[in-house]
CSV table of C-alpha atoms and ligand atoms in Angstrom, one decimal:
chain,number,residue,atom,x,y,z
E,1,MET,CA,-0.1,-0.1,0.0
E,2,ARG,CA,1.2,3.5,-1.0
E,3,ILE,CA,1.4,5.8,2.2
E,4,GLY,CA,0.2,9.3,1.7
E,5,PHE,CA,2.8,12.0,1.2
E,6,ALA,CA,1.3,14.0,4.0
E,7,ALA,CA,1.6,11.2,6.3
E,8,LEU,CA,5.3,10.5,5.6
E,9,LEU,CA,6.0,13.9,5.8
E,10,SER,CA,4.8,13.9,9.5
E,11,VAL,CA,7.2,11.4,10.1
E,12,ALA,CA,10.3,13.3,9.1
E,13,LEU,CA,9.1,16.9,9.9
E,14,SER,CA,7.0,17.7,13.0
E,15,ALA,CA,3.8,19.6,12.0
E,16,GLN,CA,4.7,22.8,14.3
E,17,ALA,CA,8.2,23.2,12.6
E,18,PRO,CA,9.2,26.4,14.2
E,19,GLY,CA,12.0,27.1,11.4
E,20,ALA,CA,15.6,27.1,12.0
E,21,GLY,CA,15.4,30.2,14.4
E,22,GLY,CA,14.6,32.7,11.8
E,23,VAL,CA,14.3,30.9,8.5
E,24,PRO,CA,10.8,30.7,7.4
E,25,PRO,CA,9.5,27.1,8.2
E,26,TRP,CA,10.5,24.5,5.5
E,27,THR,CA,7.3,24.0,3.0
E,28,PRO,CA,6.8,20.9,0.7
E,29,GLY,CA,8.5,21.4,-2.8
E,30,THR,CA,11.3,23.3,-1.3
E,31,LEU,CA,14.9,22.3,-1.2
E,32,ASP,CA,16.8,23.5,1.7
E,33,PHE,CA,20.6,23.1,2.3
E,34,HIS,CA,21.8,24.3,5.7
E,35,GLN,CA,25.6,24.5,6.5
E,36,ILE,CA,25.7,24.3,10.3
E,37,SER,CA,28.3,26.4,12.1
E,38,THR,CA,29.7,24.5,15.3
E,39,GLY,CA,33.2,25.9,15.2
E,40,ARG,CA,34.4,22.2,15.3
E,41,GLY,CA,34.1,21.0,11.8
E,42,ASN,CA,31.5,20.4,9.1
E,43,ALA,CA,27.9,19.5,9.2
E,44,ALA,CA,25.1,20.0,6.9
E,45,LEU,CA,21.4,19.4,6.8
E,46,VAL,CA,19.5,18.9,3.7
E,47,VAL,CA,15.8,18.8,3.2
E,48,PHE,CA,14.7,17.6,-0.1
E,49,PRO,CA,11.3,18.8,-1.6
E,50,ASP,CA,9.3,15.8,-0.5
E,51,GLY,CA,10.6,16.0,3.1
E,52,THR,CA,13.4,13.3,2.8
E,53,THR,CA,16.3,14.6,5.1
E,54,MET,CA,20.1,14.1,4.7
E,55,LEU,CA,23.0,15.0,6.9
E,56,VAL,CA,26.2,15.5,5.2
E,57,ASP,CA,29.2,15.0,8.0
E,58,ALA,CA,29.0,15.7,11.7
E,59,GLY,CA,32.4,17.1,12.7
E,60,ALA,CA,33.6,17.5,16.3
E,61,ALA,CA,37.3,18.2,16.0
E,62,GLY,CA,38.9,18.4,19.4
E,63,ASP,CA,36.3,16.0,21.1
E,64,GLY,CA,37.9,14.5,24.2
E,65,GLU,CA,41.0,17.0,24.1
E,66,THR,CA,41.4,20.6,25.1
E,67,ILE,CA,39.4,22.7,22.9
E,68,ALA,CA,40.8,26.1,24.2
E,69,ASP,CA,42.2,27.0,21.0
E,70,MET,CA,38.8,26.5,19.2
E,71,GLU,CA,35.6,28.8,19.1
E,72,PRO,CA,32.8,26.4,19.7
E,73,ARG,CA,29.4,27.8,18.3
E,74,PRO,CA,27.4,28.7,20.0
E,75,ASP,CA,29.5,27.6,23.1
E,76,ALA,CA,31.1,24.6,24.9
E,77,SER,CA,28.2,24.0,27.0
E,78,ARG,CA,27.2,21.0,24.5
E,79,SER,CA,29.2,18.9,22.4
E,80,ALA,CA,29.3,19.7,18.5
E,81,GLY,CA,27.1,16.7,17.8
E,82,ALA,CA,24.7,17.8,20.4
E,83,TRP,CA,24.3,21.3,18.8
E,84,ILE,CA,24.0,19.7,15.5
E,85,ALA,CA,21.2,17.6,16.7
E,86,ASP,CA,19.8,20.8,18.3
E,87,TYR,CA,20.0,22.6,15.0
E,88,ILE,CA,18.2,19.8,13.2
E,89,GLN,CA,15.5,19.3,15.9
E,90,ARG,CA,14.8,23.1,15.9
E,91,ALA,CA,14.4,22.8,11.9
E,92,GLY,CA,11.5,20.4,12.6
E,93,VAL,CA,13.4,17.5,11.6
E,94,THR,CA,12.9,14.1,13.6
E,95,ARG,CA,14.7,11.5,11.7
E,96,ILE,CA,17.6,11.7,9.4
E,97,ASP,CA,17.0,9.4,6.1
E,98,TYR,CA,20.4,9.6,5.0
E,99,ALA,CA,23.7,10.6,6.7
E,100,VAL,CA,26.7,10.9,4.4
E,101,VAL,CA,30.3,10.7,5.8
E,102,THR,CA,32.5,12.4,3.3
E,103,HIS,CA,35.6,10.9,4.8
E,104,PHE,CA,37.2,9.5,8.1
E,105,HIS,CA,38.4,12.8,9.9
E,106,ALA,CA,37.4,14.0,13.2
E,107,ASP,CA,36.2,17.2,12.0
E,108,HIS,CA,33.7,15.3,9.7
E,109,ILE,CA,32.7,12.2,11.7
E,110,ASP,CA,33.5,12.5,15.6
E,111,GLY,CA,30.0,14.2,16.3
E,112,LEU,CA,27.8,11.7,14.7
E,113,ASN,CA,27.2,9.5,17.7
E,114,ASP,CA,25.8,12.4,19.6
E,115,VAL,CA,23.6,13.4,16.7
E,116,ALA,CA,22.1,9.9,16.4
E,117,ALA,CA,21.6,9.6,19.9
E,118,ARG,CA,19.1,12.5,19.6
E,119,VAL,CA,17.8,12.1,15.9
E,120,PRO,CA,17.8,8.6,14.6
E,121,ILE,CA,19.7,7.9,11.4
E,122,ALA,CA,18.0,5.6,8.9
E,123,THR,CA,20.9,5.0,6.4
E,124,LEU,CA,24.5,5.9,6.8
E,125,ILE,CA,26.5,6.1,3.6
E,126,ASP,CA,30.3,6.0,3.6
E,127,ARG,CA,33.2,5.6,1.1
E,128,GLY,CA,33.8,2.1,2.7
E,129,ASP,CA,36.9,0.8,4.3
E,130,ALA,CA,38.1,-1.4,1.8
E,131,TYR,CA,40.1,1.0,0.0
E,132,LEU,CA,42.9,2.8,2.0
E,133,THR,CA,41.8,1.0,5.0
E,134,PRO,CA,42.2,3.4,7.9
E,135,PRO,CA,44.7,1.9,10.6
E,136,ASP,CA,43.4,0.1,13.4
E,137,ALA,CA,45.0,2.3,15.8
E,138,ASP,CA,43.4,5.4,14.3
E,139,PRO,CA,41.6,6.8,17.2
E,140,THR,CA,39.0,8.5,14.9
E,141,PHE,CA,38.1,5.4,13.1
E,142,THR,CA,38.1,3.4,16.5
E,143,LYS,CA,35.3,5.6,17.5
E,144,TYR,CA,33.4,5.5,14.3
E,145,ARG,CA,33.7,1.7,14.4
E,146,ALA,CA,32.0,1.9,17.9
E,147,PHE,CA,29.4,4.2,16.5
E,148,LEU,CA,28.6,1.9,13.7
E,149,ARG,CA,28.1,-1.1,16.2
E,150,LEU,CA,25.7,1.1,18.6
E,151,GLN,CA,23.6,2.6,15.8
E,152,SER,CA,23.4,-0.7,13.7
E,153,ALA,CA,22.0,-2.2,16.6
E,154,ARG,CA,19.4,0.5,16.7
E,155,GLY,CA,18.4,-0.2,13.3
E,156,MET,CA,20.6,1.9,11.0
E,157,THR,CA,21.9,0.5,8.1
E,158,ARG,CA,25.4,1.1,6.3
E,159,GLU,CA,26.1,1.3,2.6
E,160,THR,CA,29.1,2.2,0.6
E,161,ILE,CA,28.7,5.0,-1.8
E,162,ARG,CA,28.3,4.1,-5.5
E,163,VAL,CA,30.0,6.7,-7.4
E,164,GLY,CA,28.4,7.8,-10.7
E,165,ARG,CA,24.9,6.5,-9.4
E,166,ALA,CA,21.9,8.9,-8.7
E,167,ASP,CA,19.7,6.2,-7.5
E,168,GLN,CA,21.3,5.4,-4.1
E,169,ILE,CA,20.1,8.8,-2.4
E,170,VAL,CA,16.6,9.6,-3.7
E,171,PRO,CA,13.5,11.5,-2.4
E,172,ARG,CA,12.5,8.6,-0.3
E,173,HIS,CA,9.0,9.8,0.4
E,174,ASP,CA,7.7,10.7,-2.9
E,175,ARG,CA,10.3,10.4,-5.5
E,176,ALA,CA,7.3,10.3,-8.2
E,177,ALA,CA,6.2,14.1,-7.4
E,178,PHE,CA,9.7,15.5,-7.8
E,179,PRO,CA,11.4,13.8,-10.8
E,180,ALA,CA,13.6,16.9,-11.3
E,181,VAL,CA,15.4,16.2,-8.0
E,182,GLU,CA,18.6,14.1,-8.4
E,183,ILE,CA,21.3,13.4,-5.9
E,184,ARG,CA,24.4,12.1,-7.8
E,185,ALA,CA,27.3,10.5,-6.3
E,186,VAL,CA,30.3,12.4,-8.1
E,187,ALA,CA,33.5,11.1,-6.3
E,188,ALA,CA,35.1,8.9,-3.7
E,189,ASN,CA,38.3,6.8,-3.4
E,190,GLY,CA,39.4,8.2,-6.7
E,191,GLU,CA,36.7,7.0,-8.6
E,192,VAL,CA,34.9,10.0,-10.3
E,193,TRP,CA,31.6,10.2,-12.3
E,194,THR,CA,32.5,10.8,-16.0
E,195,GLY,CA,29.4,13.1,-16.7
E,196,ARG,CA,27.8,10.3,-19.1
E,197,GLY,CA,25.1,8.1,-17.5
E,198,ASP,CA,26.0,6.4,-14.5
E,199,GLU,CA,29.6,5.9,-15.7
E,200,ALA,CA,32.5,6.3,-13.4
E,201,ALA,CA,36.3,6.0,-13.9
E,202,GLN,CA,39.3,5.5,-11.4
E,203,VAL,CA,41.6,8.6,-11.8
E,204,PHE,CA,44.2,7.3,-9.2
E,205,PRO,CA,46.9,4.9,-10.4
E,206,PRO,CA,46.8,1.5,-8.8
E,207,LEU,CA,48.0,1.8,-5.1
E,208,ALA,CA,50.7,-0.9,-5.8
E,209,THR,CA,52.4,1.3,-8.4
E,210,LEU,CA,52.9,4.3,-6.1
E,211,ALA,CA,55.7,5.5,-4.1
E,212,PRO,CA,54.8,5.8,-0.5
E,213,GLU,CA,54.8,9.8,-0.8
E,214,ASP,CA,52.5,9.9,-3.6
E,215,ARG,CA,49.6,7.3,-2.3
E,216,PRO,CA,46.2,9.2,-1.9
E,217,SER,CA,45.4,10.9,1.3
E,218,GLU,CA,42.2,10.6,3.3
E,219,ASN,CA,41.1,13.9,2.1
E,220,MET,CA,41.5,12.7,-1.5
E,221,CYS,CA,39.3,10.1,-1.0
E,222,SER,CA,36.3,12.2,0.0
E,223,ILE,CA,32.8,11.7,-1.1
E,224,GLY,CA,31.4,14.4,-3.6
E,225,LEU,CA,27.8,14.9,-4.1
E,226,ARG,CA,25.9,16.9,-6.6
E,227,ILE,CA,22.4,18.0,-5.5
E,228,ARG,CA,20.1,19.0,-8.3
E,229,ASP,CA,16.7,20.3,-8.4
E,230,GLY,CA,15.6,21.4,-11.9
E,231,GLU,CA,18.1,24.1,-13.1
E,232,PHE,CA,19.6,24.5,-9.8
E,233,ASP,CA,22.8,22.5,-9.0
E,234,LEU,CA,24.9,22.5,-5.7
E,235,PHE,CA,28.0,20.4,-5.0
E,236,THR,CA,29.7,19.4,-1.7
E,237,GLY,CA,32.8,17.3,-1.6
E,238,GLY,CA,34.4,17.1,1.9
E,239,ASP,CA,38.3,17.8,1.8
E,240,MET,CA,39.0,16.9,-1.8
E,241,PRO,CA,42.1,18.9,-3.0
E,242,GLY,CA,42.6,20.9,-6.3
E,243,VAL,CA,46.1,22.2,-6.1
E,244,PRO,CA,48.6,19.4,-5.8
E,245,ASP,CA,51.7,19.9,-3.5
E,246,ALA,CA,54.8,21.1,-5.3
E,247,GLY,CA,56.2,18.2,-7.2
E,248,ALA,CA,53.1,15.8,-6.6
E,249,PRO,CA,51.4,14.1,-9.5
E,250,ALA,CA,48.5,16.1,-11.2
E,251,TRP,CA,45.9,13.2,-10.5
E,252,GLN,CA,46.0,14.4,-7.0
E,253,SER,CA,43.8,17.2,-8.0
E,254,VAL,CA,40.5,15.5,-7.6
E,255,GLU,CA,38.7,18.7,-8.3
E,256,THR,CA,39.9,18.5,-11.9
E,257,ALA,CA,37.9,15.4,-12.9
E,258,VAL,CA,35.0,16.4,-10.7
E,259,ALA,CA,34.9,19.7,-12.5
E,260,ARG,CA,35.0,17.9,-15.9
E,261,ALA,CA,31.9,15.9,-14.9
E,262,ILE,CA,29.7,18.4,-13.2
E,263,GLY,CA,30.4,21.8,-15.3
E,264,PRO,CA,28.6,25.0,-14.1
E,265,THR,CA,27.2,24.7,-10.5
E,266,ASP,CA,25.2,27.4,-8.8
E,267,VAL,CA,26.4,26.9,-5.3
E,268,HIS,CA,29.3,24.9,-4.0
E,269,VAL,CA,30.5,24.2,-0.6
E,270,VAL,CA,34.2,25.3,-0.6
E,271,ASN,CA,36.5,22.1,-0.5
E,272,HIS,CA,39.0,21.4,2.6
E,273,HIS,CA,37.5,24.4,4.1
E,274,GLY,CA,39.3,26.7,1.7
E,275,SER,CA,42.6,25.6,3.3
E,276,ILE,CA,45.8,25.7,1.1
E,277,ASP,CA,45.0,23.0,-1.4
E,278,PRO,CA,41.4,23.2,-2.6
E,279,GLU,CA,39.5,25.6,-5.2
E,280,SER,CA,42.1,25.5,-8.0
E,281,ALA,CA,41.5,28.0,-11.0
E,282,PHE,CA,40.3,25.3,-13.2
E,283,PHE,CA,37.6,24.0,-10.8
E,284,LEU,CA,36.6,27.8,-10.2
E,285,THR,CA,36.5,28.6,-13.7
E,286,THR,CA,34.6,25.5,-14.6
E,287,LEU,CA,31.8,25.7,-12.0
E,288,ARG,CA,31.6,29.6,-12.2
E,289,SER,CA,29.5,29.5,-8.8
E,290,PRO,CA,28.0,32.8,-8.0
E,291,VAL,CA,27.8,31.3,-4.4
E,292,MET,CA,30.2,29.6,-2.3
E,293,ILE,CA,29.8,28.3,1.2
E,294,LEU,CA,33.0,28.4,3.1
E,295,PRO,CA,32.9,25.8,6.0
E,296,SER,CA,35.6,27.5,7.9
E,297,TRP,CA,36.4,26.6,11.7
E,298,SER,CA,40.1,26.8,12.0
E,299,PRO,CA,42.5,29.8,12.0
E,300,THR,CA,43.8,28.1,8.8
E,301,HIS,CA,40.5,28.7,7.1
E,302,PRO,CA,40.6,30.2,4.3
E,303,SER,CA,44.1,30.4,3.2
E,304,GLN,CA,44.9,33.9,1.8
E,305,ASP,CA,45.8,32.3,-1.7
E,306,ALA,CA,42.5,30.1,-1.7
E,307,LEU,CA,40.3,33.1,-0.9
E,308,LYS,CA,42.3,35.3,-3.5
E,309,ARG,CA,41.4,32.6,-6.1
E,310,MET,CA,37.7,32.4,-5.2
E,311,MET,CA,37.2,36.1,-5.2
E,312,THR,CA,39.0,37.3,-8.4
E,313,ALA,CA,36.8,38.4,-11.3
E,314,ARG,CA,39.3,37.2,-13.7
E,315,LEU,CA,38.2,33.7,-13.6
E,316,TYR,CA,34.6,34.3,-14.4
E,317,PRO,CA,32.0,37.2,-14.6
E,318,GLY,CA,29.2,37.9,-12.4
E,319,PRO,CA,28.8,37.4,-8.4
E,320,HIS,CA,31.4,35.6,-6.3
E,321,ASP,CA,29.4,35.7,-3.0
E,322,ILE,CA,31.2,33.9,-0.3
E,323,PHE,CA,29.6,33.0,3.0
E,324,ALA,CA,31.9,31.7,5.8
E,325,THR,CA,30.6,29.8,8.9
E,326,LEU,CA,33.4,31.2,11.0
E,327,LEU,CA,36.3,33.5,10.3
E,328,ARG,CA,38.6,33.5,13.3
E,329,ALA,CA,40.0,37.1,14.4
E,330,SER,CA,43.6,35.9,13.8
E,331,THR,CA,42.6,34.7,10.2
E,332,ARG,CA,40.7,38.1,9.4
E,333,ALA,CA,43.9,40.1,10.8
E,334,SER,CA,46.3,38.0,8.4
E,335,ILE,CA,44.0,38.0,5.4
E,336,GLY,CA,43.5,41.9,5.8
E,337,ALA,CA,41.0,43.8,3.6
E,338,ARG,CA,39.9,40.8,1.6
E,339,ALA,CA,38.1,39.5,4.5
E,340,ASP,CA,35.6,42.4,4.4
E,341,GLN,CA,34.4,41.3,0.9
E,342,LEU,CA,32.9,38.3,2.6
E,343,LYS,CA,28.9,38.3,2.5
E,344,ALA,CA,28.9,36.6,5.9
E,345,ASP,CA,32.1,35.9,8.3
E,346,HIS,CA,30.3,34.0,10.8
E,347,GLY,CA,27.0,31.8,11.0
E,348,HIS,CA,25.0,29.1,9.8
E,349,ILE,CA,24.5,29.4,5.9
E,350,VAL,CA,21.0,28.3,4.6
E,351,VAL,CA,20.3,28.0,0.6
E,352,ARG,CA,16.7,27.8,0.1
E,353,VAL,CA,15.8,26.7,-3.4
E,354,ALA,CA,12.5,27.9,-4.9
E,355,PRO,CA,10.1,24.9,-5.7
E,356,GLY,CA,11.0,23.9,-9.3
E,357,GLY,CA,14.7,24.9,-9.0
E,358,ASP,CA,14.7,28.3,-11.0
E,359,SER,CA,15.8,30.5,-8.2
E,360,TYR,CA,17.3,30.5,-4.7
E,361,ARG,CA,18.1,32.7,-1.8
E,362,VAL,CA,20.8,32.6,1.0
E,363,PHE,CA,19.9,33.2,4.5
E,364,VAL,CA,22.5,33.9,7.3
E,365,LEU,CA,21.7,32.9,10.9
E,366,ASP,CA,23.7,34.2,13.9
E,367,ASP,CA,25.7,31.2,15.4
E,368,SER,CA,26.6,33.0,18.7
E,369,THR,CA,23.6,32.1,20.4
E,370,GLU,CA,21.1,29.4,20.3
E,371,ALA,CA,18.4,31.9,19.3
E,372,ARG,CA,20.0,31.6,15.6
E,373,THR,CA,18.4,34.8,14.8
E,374,LEU,CA,18.2,35.8,10.9
E,375,VAL,CA,21.0,38.3,10.4
E,376,GLY,CA,20.9,38.5,6.4
E,377,VAL,CA,19.0,37.5,3.1
E,378,PHE,CA,20.8,37.6,-0.1
E,379,GLY,CA,19.2,36.9,-3.6
E,380,PRO,CA,17.3,35.7,-5.1
E,381,TYR,CA,19.6,34.3,-7.6
E,382,ALA,CA,18.5,32.8,-10.8
E,383,SER,CA,19.6,29.2,-11.4
E,384,LYS,CA,22.0,28.9,-14.1
E,385,GLY,CA,20.9,25.4,-15.8
E,386,PRO,CA,23.4,22.7,-17.0
E,387,GLN,CA,24.6,25.1,-19.9
E,388,GLY,CA,25.6,27.7,-17.2
Z,1,ZN,ZN1,38.1,18.7,7.2
């Protein structure tokens, strides 16, 4: 028996959704993407037009250690995972249909268990541990294994990402009503979608042929996703690099293969927090994103060079609107005047796509208190469509 759309919605979203502290409540037909600021790593909540919900990462860098050199948002009274769960619940979400783990680093996964303890996760998708298996002694991966055991016992299922495919993550509650919504697995473990059908190709050489210093890093193995609704495209790709270290092989720029596959993209989450090695000129010129979300939390985010590349009008015309989750005072001091050109220097960044995908707006919510007051609205921006 087919369960009604409204009934299913009530499962994922409570009827009295108050909105995420200032953003008008989500309504059916709308695609929302929230980059949540914790000061501790990456976390994003996505609500599909049919009410399906997806979490992309739940970072908690510094968990169990001193966090004196961090700026937890809104404060240190709760763990990063608990704050992420609070954000999700305040957005009216009571269940996470998909949780995608881009890669196995603390600033992307250490908050997962604290989220799942409060908001159940139905399906967890990661890059698998067969390729570049994390070492047994890795404390982050040990904690992740414990999370998997605990939540599996509570009914969570785990899948490995299927690169190239758009049928693994789908509008789970009413796919037929939203045929223009597509979530495509673009990259993971050196496999990258070719842009043709469901085809993917391995861009990393066989591991056995590589010198130890050239082996892919955990960051290079990050999952990349393209979220599409009609003419609107958003890309998020964890910590994948774009500018290889001096002397390193060119294939280490995962961004290059990704850019060739996805082309023009309205919004992208800046790779690797805008640190020293992402956002190559080729990636930026190919995507030509008028809106970039910078998931920054550490003093090294962003690097001056990456920010300069992201901002320059030489690479493509039109807006280069950059919204940062947290620009630390020391980072601002070293970057100088360019920091003043950011559209936001702290906050939760929410992209709300109009039903059908023709346009979108960006909301900025204050991350310094749990009230999450709306402090800025940008747009509407017109979606570019596949031709850009
Ligand atoms: Zn990271």
